[in-house]
Coordinates of C-alpha atoms in Angstrom, one line a residue:
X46 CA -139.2 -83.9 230.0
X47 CA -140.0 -81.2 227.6
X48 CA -137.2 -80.4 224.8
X49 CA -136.9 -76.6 225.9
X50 CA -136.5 -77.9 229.6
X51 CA -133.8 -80.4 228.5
X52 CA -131.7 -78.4 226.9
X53 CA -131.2 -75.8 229.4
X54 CA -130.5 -78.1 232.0
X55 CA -127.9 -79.3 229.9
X56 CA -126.0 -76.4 228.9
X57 CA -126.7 -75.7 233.0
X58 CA -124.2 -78.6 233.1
X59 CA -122.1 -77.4 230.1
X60 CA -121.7 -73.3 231.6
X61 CA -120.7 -75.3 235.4
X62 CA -117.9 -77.6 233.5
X63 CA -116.4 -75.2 231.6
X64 CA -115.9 -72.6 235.0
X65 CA -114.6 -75.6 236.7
X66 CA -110.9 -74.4 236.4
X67 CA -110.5 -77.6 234.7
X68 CA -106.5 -78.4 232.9
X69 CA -107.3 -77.9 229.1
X70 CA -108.7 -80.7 227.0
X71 CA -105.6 -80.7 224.7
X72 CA -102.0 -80.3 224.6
X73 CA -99.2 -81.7 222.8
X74 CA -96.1 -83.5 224.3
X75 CA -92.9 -83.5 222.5
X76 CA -91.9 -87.7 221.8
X77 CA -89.8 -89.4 219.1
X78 CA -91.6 -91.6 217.0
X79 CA -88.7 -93.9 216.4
X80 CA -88.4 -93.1 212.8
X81 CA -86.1 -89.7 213.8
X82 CA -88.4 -87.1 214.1
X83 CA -90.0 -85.6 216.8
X84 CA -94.6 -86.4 216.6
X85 CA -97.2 -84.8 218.6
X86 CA -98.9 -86.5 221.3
X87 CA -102.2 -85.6 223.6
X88 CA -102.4 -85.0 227.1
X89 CA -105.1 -87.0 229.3
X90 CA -106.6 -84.2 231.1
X91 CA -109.7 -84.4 230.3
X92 CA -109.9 -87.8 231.6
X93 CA -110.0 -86.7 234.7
X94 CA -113.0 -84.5 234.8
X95 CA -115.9 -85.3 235.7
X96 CA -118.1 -86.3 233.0
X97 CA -121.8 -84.7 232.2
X98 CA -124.7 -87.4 232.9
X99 CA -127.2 -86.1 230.8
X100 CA -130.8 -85.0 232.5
X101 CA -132.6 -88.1 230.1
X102 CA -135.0 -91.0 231.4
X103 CA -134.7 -94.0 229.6
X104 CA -138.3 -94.9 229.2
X105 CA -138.2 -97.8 226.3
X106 CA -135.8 -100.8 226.3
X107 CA -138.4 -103.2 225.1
X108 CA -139.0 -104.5 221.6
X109 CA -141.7 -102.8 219.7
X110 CA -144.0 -105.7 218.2
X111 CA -147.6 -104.8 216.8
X112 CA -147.7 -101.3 218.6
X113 CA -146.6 -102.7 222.1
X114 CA -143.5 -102.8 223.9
X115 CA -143.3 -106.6 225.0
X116 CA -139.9 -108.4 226.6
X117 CA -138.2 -111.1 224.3
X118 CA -139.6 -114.7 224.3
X119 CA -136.5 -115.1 225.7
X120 CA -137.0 -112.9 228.7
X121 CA -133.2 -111.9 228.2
X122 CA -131.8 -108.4 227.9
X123 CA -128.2 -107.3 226.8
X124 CA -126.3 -104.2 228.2
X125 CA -125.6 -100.8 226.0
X126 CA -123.0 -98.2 227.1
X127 CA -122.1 -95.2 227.6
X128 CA -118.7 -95.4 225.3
X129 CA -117.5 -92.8 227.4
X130 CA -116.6 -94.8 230.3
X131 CA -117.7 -98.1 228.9
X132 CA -120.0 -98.5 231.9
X133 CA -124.1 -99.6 231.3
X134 CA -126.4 -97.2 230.3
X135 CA -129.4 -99.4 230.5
X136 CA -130.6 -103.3 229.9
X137 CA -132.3 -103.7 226.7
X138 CA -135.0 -106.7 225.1
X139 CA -132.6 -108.7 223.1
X140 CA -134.4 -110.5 220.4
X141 CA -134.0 -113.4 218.3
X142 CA -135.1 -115.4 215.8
X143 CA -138.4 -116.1 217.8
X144 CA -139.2 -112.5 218.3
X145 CA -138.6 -111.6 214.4
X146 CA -141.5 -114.1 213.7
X147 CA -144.0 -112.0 215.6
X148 CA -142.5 -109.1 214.2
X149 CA -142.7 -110.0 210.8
X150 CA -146.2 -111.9 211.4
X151 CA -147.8 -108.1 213.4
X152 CA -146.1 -106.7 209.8
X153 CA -147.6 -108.9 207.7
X154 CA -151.1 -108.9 208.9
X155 CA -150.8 -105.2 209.0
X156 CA -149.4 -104.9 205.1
X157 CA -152.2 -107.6 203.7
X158 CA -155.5 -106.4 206.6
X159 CA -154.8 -103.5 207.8
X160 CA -155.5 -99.8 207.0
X161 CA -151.8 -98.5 206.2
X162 CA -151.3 -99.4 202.7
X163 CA -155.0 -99.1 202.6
X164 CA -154.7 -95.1 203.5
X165 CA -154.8 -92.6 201.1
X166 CA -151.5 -91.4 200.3
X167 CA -152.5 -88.2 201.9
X168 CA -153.4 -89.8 205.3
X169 CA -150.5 -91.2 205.5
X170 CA -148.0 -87.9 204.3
X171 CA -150.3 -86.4 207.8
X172 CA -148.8 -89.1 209.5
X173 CA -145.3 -88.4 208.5
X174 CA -145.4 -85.2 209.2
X175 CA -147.3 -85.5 212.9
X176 CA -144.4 -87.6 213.6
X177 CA -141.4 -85.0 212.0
X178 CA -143.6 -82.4 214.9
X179 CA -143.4 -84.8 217.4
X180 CA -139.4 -85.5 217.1
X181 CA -139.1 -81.6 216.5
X182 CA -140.4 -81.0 219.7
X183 CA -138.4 -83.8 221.5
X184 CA -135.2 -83.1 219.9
X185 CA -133.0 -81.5 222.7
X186 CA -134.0 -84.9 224.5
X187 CA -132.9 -87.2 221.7
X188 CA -130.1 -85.3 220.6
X189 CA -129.2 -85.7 224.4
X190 CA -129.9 -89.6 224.4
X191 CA -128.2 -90.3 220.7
X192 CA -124.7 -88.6 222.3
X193 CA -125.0 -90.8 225.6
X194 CA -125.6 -94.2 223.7
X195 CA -123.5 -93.6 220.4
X196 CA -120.4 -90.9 222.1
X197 CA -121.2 -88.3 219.2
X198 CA -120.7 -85.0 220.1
X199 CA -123.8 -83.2 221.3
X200 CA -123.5 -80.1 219.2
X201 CA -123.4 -82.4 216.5
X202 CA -126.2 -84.4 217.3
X203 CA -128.6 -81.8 218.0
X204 CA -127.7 -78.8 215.7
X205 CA -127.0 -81.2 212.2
X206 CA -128.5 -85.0 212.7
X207 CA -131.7 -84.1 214.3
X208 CA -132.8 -81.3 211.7
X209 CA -131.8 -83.5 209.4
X210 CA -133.7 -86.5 210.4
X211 CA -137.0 -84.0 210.6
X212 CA -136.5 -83.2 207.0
X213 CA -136.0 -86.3 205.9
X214 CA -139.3 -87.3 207.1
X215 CA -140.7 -83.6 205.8
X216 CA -139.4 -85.3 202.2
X217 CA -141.1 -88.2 202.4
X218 CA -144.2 -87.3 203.3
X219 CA -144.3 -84.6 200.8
X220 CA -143.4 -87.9 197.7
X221 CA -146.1 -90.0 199.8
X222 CA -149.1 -88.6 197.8
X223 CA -147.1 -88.4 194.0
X224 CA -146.2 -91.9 193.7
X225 CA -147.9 -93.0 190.3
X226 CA -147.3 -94.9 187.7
X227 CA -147.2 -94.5 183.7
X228 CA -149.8 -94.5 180.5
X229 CA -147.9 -96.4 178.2
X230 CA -148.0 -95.9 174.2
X231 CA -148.2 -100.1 172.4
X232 CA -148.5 -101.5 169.0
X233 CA -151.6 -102.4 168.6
X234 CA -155.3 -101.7 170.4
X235 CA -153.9 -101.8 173.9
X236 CA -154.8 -99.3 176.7
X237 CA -151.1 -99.9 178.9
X238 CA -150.7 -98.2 182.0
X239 CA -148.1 -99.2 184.7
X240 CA -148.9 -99.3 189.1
X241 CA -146.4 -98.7 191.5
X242 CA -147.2 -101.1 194.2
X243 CA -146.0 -101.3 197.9
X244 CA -143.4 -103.9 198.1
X245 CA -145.0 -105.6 201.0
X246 CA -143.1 -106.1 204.6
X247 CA -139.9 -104.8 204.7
X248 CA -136.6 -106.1 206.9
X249 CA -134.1 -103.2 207.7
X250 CA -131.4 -103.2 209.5
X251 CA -129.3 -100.3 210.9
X252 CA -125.7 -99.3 211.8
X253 CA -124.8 -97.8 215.1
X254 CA -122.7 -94.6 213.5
X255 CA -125.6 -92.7 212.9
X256 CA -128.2 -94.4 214.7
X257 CA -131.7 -91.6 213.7
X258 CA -130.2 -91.1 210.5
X259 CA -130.3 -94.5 209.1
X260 CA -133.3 -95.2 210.5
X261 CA -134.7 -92.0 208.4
X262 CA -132.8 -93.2 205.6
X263 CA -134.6 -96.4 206.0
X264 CA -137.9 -96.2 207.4
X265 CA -138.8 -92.6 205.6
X266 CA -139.6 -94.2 201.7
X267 CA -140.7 -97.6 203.5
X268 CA -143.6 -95.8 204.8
X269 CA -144.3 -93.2 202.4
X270 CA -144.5 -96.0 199.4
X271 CA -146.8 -98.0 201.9
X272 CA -144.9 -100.7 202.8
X273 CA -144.7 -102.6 206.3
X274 CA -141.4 -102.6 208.6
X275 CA -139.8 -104.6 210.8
X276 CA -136.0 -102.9 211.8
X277 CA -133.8 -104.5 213.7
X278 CA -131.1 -102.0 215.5
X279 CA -127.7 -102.2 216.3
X280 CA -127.2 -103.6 219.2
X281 CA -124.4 -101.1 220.6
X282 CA -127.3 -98.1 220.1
X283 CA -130.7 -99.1 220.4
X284 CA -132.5 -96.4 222.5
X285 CA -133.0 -94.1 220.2
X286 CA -134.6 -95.8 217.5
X287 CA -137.2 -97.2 220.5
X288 CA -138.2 -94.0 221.6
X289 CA -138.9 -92.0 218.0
X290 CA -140.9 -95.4 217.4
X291 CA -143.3 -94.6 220.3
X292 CA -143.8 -91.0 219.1
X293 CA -144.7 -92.9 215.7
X294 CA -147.3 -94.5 217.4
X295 CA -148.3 -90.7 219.0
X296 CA -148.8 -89.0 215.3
X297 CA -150.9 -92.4 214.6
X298 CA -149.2 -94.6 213.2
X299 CA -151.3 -98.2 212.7
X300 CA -150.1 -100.9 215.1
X301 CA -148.3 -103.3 213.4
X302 CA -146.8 -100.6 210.4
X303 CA -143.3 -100.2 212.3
X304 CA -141.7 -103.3 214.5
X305 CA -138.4 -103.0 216.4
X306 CA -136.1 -105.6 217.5
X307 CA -132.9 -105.2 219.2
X308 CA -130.6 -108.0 219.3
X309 CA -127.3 -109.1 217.9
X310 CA -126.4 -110.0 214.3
X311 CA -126.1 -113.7 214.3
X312 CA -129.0 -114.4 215.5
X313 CA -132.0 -111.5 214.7
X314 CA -130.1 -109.9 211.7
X315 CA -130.3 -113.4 210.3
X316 CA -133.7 -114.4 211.4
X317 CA -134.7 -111.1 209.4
X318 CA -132.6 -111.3 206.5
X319 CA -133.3 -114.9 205.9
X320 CA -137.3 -114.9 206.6
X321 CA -139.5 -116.1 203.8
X322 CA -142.3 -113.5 204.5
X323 CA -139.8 -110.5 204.0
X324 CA -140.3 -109.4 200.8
X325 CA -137.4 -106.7 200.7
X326 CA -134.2 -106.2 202.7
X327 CA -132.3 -103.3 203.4
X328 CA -128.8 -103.3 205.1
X329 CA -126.2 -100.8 206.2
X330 CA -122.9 -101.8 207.2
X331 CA -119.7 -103.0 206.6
X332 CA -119.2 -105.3 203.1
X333 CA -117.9 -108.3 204.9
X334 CA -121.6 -108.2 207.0
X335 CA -123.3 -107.3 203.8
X336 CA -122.2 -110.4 201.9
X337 CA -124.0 -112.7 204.2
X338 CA -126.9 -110.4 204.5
X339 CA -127.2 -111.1 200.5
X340 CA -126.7 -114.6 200.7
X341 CA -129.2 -115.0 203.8
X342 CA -131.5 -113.2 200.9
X343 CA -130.4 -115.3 198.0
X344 CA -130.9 -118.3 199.7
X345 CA -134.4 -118.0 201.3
X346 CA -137.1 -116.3 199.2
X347 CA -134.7 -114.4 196.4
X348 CA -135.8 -111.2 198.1
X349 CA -134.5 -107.7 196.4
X350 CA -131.5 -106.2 199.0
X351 CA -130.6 -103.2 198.7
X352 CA -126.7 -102.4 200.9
X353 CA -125.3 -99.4 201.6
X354 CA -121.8 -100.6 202.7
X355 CA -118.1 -99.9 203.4
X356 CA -115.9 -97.3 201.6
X357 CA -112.3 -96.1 201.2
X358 CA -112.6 -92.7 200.0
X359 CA -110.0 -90.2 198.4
X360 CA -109.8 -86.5 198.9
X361 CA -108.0 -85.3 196.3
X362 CA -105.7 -81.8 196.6
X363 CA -105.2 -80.3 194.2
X364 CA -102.0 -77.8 193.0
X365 CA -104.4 -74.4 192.5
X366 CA -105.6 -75.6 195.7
X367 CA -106.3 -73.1 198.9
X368 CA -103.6 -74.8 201.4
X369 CA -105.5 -73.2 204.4
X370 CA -108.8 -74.2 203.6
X371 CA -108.1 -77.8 201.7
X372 CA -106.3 -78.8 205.1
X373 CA -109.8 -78.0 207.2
X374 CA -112.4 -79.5 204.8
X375 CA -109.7 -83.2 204.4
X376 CA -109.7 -82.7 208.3
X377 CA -113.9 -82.4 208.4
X378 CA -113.8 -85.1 206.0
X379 CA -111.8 -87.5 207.7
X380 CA -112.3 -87.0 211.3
X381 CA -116.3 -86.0 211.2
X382 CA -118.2 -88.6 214.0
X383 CA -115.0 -89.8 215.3
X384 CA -113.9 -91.0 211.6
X385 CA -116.8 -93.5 211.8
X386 CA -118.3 -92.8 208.8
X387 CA -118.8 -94.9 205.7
X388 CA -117.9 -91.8 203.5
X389 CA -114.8 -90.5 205.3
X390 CA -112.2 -89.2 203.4
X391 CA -109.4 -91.5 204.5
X392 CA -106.9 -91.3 202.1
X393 CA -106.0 -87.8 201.5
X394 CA -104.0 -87.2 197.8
X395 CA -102.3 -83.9 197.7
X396 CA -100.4 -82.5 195.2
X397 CA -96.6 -82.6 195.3
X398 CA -96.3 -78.7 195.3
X399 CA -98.3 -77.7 198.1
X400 CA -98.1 -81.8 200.1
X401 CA -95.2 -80.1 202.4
X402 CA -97.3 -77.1 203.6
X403 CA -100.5 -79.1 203.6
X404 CA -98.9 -82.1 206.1
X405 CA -97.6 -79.8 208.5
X406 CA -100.8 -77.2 208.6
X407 CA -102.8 -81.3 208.6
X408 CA -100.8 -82.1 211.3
X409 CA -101.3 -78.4 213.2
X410 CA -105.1 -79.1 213.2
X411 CA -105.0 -82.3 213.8
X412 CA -103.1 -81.6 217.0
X413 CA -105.6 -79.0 217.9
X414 CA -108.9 -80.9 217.7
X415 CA -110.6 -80.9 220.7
X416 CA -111.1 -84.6 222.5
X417 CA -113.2 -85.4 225.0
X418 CA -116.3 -85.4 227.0
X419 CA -119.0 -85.0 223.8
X420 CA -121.3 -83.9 226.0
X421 CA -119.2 -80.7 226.4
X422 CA -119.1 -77.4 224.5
X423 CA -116.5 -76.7 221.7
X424 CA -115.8 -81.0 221.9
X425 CA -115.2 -81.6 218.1
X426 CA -114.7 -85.6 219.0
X427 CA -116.0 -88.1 221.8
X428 CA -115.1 -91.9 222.1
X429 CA -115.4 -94.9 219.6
X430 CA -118.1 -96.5 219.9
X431 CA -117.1 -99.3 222.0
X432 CA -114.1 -101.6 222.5
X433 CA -113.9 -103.5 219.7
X434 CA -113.7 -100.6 217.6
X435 CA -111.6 -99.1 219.5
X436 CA -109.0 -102.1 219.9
X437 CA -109.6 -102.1 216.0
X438 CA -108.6 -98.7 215.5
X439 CA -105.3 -99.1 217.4
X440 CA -104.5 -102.2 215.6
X441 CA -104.6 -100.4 212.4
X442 CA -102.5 -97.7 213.9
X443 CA -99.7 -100.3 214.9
X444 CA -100.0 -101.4 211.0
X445 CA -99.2 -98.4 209.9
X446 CA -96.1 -98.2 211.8
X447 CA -95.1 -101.9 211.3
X448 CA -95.4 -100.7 207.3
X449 CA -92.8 -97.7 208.0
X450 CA -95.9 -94.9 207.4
X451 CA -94.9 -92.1 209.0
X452 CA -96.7 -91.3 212.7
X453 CA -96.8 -87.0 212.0
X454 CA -99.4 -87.0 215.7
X455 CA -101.5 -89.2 217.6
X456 CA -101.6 -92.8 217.7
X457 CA -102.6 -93.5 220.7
X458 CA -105.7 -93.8 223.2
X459 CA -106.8 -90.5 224.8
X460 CA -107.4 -90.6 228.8
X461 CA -107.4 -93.6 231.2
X462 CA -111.4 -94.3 230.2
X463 CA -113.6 -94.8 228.0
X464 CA -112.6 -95.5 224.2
X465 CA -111.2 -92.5 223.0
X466 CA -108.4 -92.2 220.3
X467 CA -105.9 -89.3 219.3
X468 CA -106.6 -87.7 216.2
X469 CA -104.1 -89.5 214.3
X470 CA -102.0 -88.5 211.4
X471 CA -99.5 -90.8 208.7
X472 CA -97.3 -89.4 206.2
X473 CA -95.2 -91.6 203.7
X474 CA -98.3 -93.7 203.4
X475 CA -98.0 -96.5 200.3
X476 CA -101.0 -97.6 198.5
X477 CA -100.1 -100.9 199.4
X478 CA -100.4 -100.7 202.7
X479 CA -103.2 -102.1 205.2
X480 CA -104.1 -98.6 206.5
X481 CA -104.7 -97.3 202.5
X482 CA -106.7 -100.5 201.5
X483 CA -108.4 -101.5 204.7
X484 CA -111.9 -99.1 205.8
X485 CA -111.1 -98.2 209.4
X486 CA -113.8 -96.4 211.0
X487 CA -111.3 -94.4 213.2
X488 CA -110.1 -90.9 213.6
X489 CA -106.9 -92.0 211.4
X490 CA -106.2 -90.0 208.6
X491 CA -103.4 -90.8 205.9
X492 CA -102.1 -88.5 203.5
X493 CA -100.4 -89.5 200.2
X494 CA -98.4 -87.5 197.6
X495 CA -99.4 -87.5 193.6
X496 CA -97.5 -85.9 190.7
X497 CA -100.9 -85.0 187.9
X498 CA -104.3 -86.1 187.5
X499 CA -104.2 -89.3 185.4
X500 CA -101.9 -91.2 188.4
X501 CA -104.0 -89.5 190.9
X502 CA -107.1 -90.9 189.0
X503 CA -105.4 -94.3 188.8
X504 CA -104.4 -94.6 192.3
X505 CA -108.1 -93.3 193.9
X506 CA -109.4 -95.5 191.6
X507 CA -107.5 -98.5 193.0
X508 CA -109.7 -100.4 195.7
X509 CA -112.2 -102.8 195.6
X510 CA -115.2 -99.5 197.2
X511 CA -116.5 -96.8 195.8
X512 CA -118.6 -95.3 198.1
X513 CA -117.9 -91.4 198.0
X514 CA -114.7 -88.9 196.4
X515 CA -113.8 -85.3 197.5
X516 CA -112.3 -82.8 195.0
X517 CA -110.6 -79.5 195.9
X518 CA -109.7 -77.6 193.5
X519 CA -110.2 -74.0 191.9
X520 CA -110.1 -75.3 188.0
X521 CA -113.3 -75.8 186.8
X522 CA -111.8 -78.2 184.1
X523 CA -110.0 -80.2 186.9
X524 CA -113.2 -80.8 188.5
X525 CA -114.8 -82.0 185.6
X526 CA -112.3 -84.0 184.8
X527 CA -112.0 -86.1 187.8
X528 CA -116.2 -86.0 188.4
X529 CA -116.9 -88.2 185.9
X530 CA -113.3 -90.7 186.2
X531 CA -113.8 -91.0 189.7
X532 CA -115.4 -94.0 190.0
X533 CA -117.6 -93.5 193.4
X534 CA -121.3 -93.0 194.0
X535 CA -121.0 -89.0 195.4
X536 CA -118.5 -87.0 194.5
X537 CA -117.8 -83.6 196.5
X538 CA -116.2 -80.9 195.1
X539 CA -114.9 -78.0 197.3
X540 CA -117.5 -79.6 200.0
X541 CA -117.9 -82.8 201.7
X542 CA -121.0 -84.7 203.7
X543 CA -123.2 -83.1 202.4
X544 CA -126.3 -85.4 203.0
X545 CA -129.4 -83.2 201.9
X546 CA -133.0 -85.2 201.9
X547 CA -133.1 -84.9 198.0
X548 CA -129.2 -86.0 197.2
X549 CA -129.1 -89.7 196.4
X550 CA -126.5 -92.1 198.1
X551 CA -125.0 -95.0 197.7
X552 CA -122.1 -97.0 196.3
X553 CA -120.2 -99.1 193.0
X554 CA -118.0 -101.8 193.2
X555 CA -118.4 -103.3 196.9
X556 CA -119.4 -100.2 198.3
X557 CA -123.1 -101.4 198.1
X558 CA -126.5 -102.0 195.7
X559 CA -129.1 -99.3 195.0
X560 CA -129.2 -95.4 196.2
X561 CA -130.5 -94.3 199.2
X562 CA -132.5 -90.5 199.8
X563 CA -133.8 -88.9 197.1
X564 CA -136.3 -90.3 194.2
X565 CA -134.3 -93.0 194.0
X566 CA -134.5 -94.3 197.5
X567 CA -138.5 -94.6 196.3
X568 CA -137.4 -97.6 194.0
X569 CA -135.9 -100.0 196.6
X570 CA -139.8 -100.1 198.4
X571 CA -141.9 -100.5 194.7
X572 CA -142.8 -103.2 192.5
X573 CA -143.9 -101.7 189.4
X574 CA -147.0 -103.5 187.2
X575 CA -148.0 -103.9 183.9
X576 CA -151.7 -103.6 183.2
X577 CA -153.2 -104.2 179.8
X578 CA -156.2 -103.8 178.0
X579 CA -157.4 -104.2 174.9
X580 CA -159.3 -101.2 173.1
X581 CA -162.4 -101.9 171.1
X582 CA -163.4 -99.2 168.4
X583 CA -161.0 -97.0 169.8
X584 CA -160.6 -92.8 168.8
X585 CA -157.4 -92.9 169.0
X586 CA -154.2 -94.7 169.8

């Protein structure tokens, strides 16, 4: 179905829901909390409208292997759902170890026979950016699937993600053709000069928050440096990844040059991460899953890993601080893709002098934010992505009022269906406590009180990730200041998620190995050589 077509059948759908006459998608209850003070809660109205199904054929559930879409050697499939309802979307190949041998074998013959790392670098920038066209022109439609399978809203999906994945790919093709190496000055008669080689076959593997993203993330520099893939999805949101793979194949991609395999982590994800023909790993996920993923490495061929994993990060108020607009960008930070992001900024420092103003005004928006069908217009946050998440989320909730955190709105599921959570809201939070040490991946925001910048530095400072920082502040010194202290891999100031194709990525301390975007993202898919010669007579050295 053609993108333009898509999209106004959609918002067809959209225009009829929203002249329904439909109860509100929020409102807040009056309860006590128990602790003596009365919270916020959230209606379930929403849960009993009708929910958009999106205009969208599901057209590739196989695994890609050598440019066809083949079953597993298995012959089994696995369900993925719509997290709205937790009813099946579609059945899907699931793969296993068996079926990441053929994958990696159809990469392998294509990295060391056939014709991609073999291209000019210009042929295969063309590429690249046949395929960016190709997406542009089918965005409404993937936009469309990436909301039914992954619950993101669709606003989000189609007016931020999918522009974003299209420039990534613009990016990479445009570094495809100045990869090059170095003349290098020596002691001696020497002519030196360093290659930049293609790694070989490389193993991804993706997380389900941001299913197009990552794989842009990952597959963009694989390709552009030469390199062979084979990616294995996650298995909660696998459809996406299988369609943008067939219009790979449409702008000419080689067969063999991209695999997918969907399947489960025990079983692919360690097939792939422990194979003795991958030369180079790349994982996204959380740090516990990213541990075995570098010990599968270690312990078969040594091969490089880069992870981009969990994080913890602070959003630091400060006193100069504008109240109104500090409380909307910590909101953005924290509750942006249902708070399942690696990035969020889940603990939120304020300053003593303006912390009363700032909880209340948190609390306001938090009250305010719009939950429910993502399909629908003005829908700032759908479900979690499925039940274990979900059950996760509320366990964490329950910890934070075990711990004597104070419950300012939320903590609760939203509706009778599907897994959606309240926007959720602590006060009185401790840095001790599970819900300020432990990464939750929910819409759960918890807001801490600091007295000056050395114990705020201290206390943001105090976890075991280091993934991402916000700043807001109006003192240039301040920001300085707490730039280079922080000890995180971005740091935002006055901003937040701000991912652009260029910005590099990635984490210290358990937060993850090597960058990801950028130049540096270039790196992970290289092996650089040393070439020497020795000069005879020579003009000059």
């Amino acid at each position: 179905m053609a993108a333009r077509r898509l999209s106004s059948l959609l918002y067809r759908s959209l225009a009829a829901s929203s002249s329904s006459g439909s109860a509100p998608l929020l409102s807040s209850l009056g309860r006590s909390s128990g602790c003596g003070r009365s919270i916020n809660r959230f209606s379930t109205a929403a849960a009993a409208e009708e929910l958009i199904i999106p205009p969208v054929q599901i057209n590739y559930t196989q695994n890609l292997i050598n440019g066809q879409f083949v079953d597993a050697v298995s012959g089994k499939t696995f369900p993925t759902y719509d997290p709205r309802t937790g009813e099946v979307i579609a059945h899907v190949a699931e793969g296993d170890a068996e079926d990441i041998n053929r994958a990696v074998a159809a990469a392998r013959k294509a990295f060391d026979e056939g014709p991609w790392p073999r291209m000019t670098a210009y042929e295969r920038s063309r590429i690249l950016l046949r395929f960016a066209d190709l997406v542009e022109k089918h965005s409404d439609e993937l936009a469309a699937l990436e909301t039914w399978n992954n619950g993101k809203p669709y606003e989000q999906a189609a007016k931020s993600e999918l522009p974003l994945f299209i420039r990534l790919f613009h990016y990479y093709a445009g570094w495809a053709d100045k990869i090059h190496g170095l003349t290098v000055p020596a002691d001696g008669d020497y002519h030196v000069q360093t290659l930049h080689e293609p790694i070989g076959v490389a193993g991804q593997i993706i997380p389900w928050n941001f299913p197009l993203v990552m794989f842009a993330w990952k597959v963009g520099p694989a390709l552009a440096c030469g390199n062979t893939i084979v990616l294995k999805t996650a298995e909660q949101t696998p459809l996406t990844a299988l369609f943008v793979a067939k219009l790979f194949h449409e702008a000419g991609l080689p067969p063999g040059v991209l695999n997918i395999v969907s399947g489960f982590g025990p079983t692919a994800g360690a097939a792939l991460a422990s194979h003795m023909d991958v030369d180079k790993l790349a994982f996204t996920g959380s740090t516990d899953t990213g541990k075995i993923v570098l010990e599968l490495a270690a312990r078969s061929n040594l091969k490089p890993v880069t992870l981009e994993l969990g994080g913890k990060s602070p959003f630091i108020v400060c006193e100069d601080a504008d109240v109104d607009k500090a409380v909307e960008l910590a909101h953005f930070a924290l509750f942006f893709n249902q708070g399942q992001c690696c990035c969020a900024g889940s603990r939120t420092y304020v300053h003593e002098r303006v912390h009363d103003e700032f909880l209340e005004k948190a609390k306001a928006r938090a009250v305010r934010r719009v939950v429910g069908d993502p399909f629908k217009k003005g829908v700032e946050q759908g479900p979690q992505i499925d039940t274990e998440q979900f059950e996760k989320v509320l366990r964490y909730i329950r910890a934070g009022i075990k711990s004597n955190a104070t419950l300012e709105c939320g903590g609760d599921r939203f509706g009778s269906k599907g897994y959606f959570i309240q926007p959720t809201v602590f006060s009185n939070v401790q840095d001790d406590m599970l819900i300020a040490q432990d990464e939750i991946f929910g819409p759960v925001q918890s807001i801490f009180k600091f007295k000056d910048l050395d114990e705020v530095i201290r206390r943001a400072n105090a976890t075991r990730y280091g993934l991402a920082a916000g700043v807001f502040t109006r003192n240039l010194d301040t920001a300085n200041t707490l730039t280079r202290a922080l000890r995180a891999g971005t740091v935002w100031i006055n901003c937040f998620d701000v991912f652009d194709a260029a910005i590099p990525f990635g984490g210290y301390k358990m937060s993850g190995i090597g960058r990801e975007k950028g130049i540096y993202s270039l790196n992970n898919y290289l092996q650089v050589k040393a070439v020497i010669t020795p000069l005879k007579k020579a003009a000059w050295l």
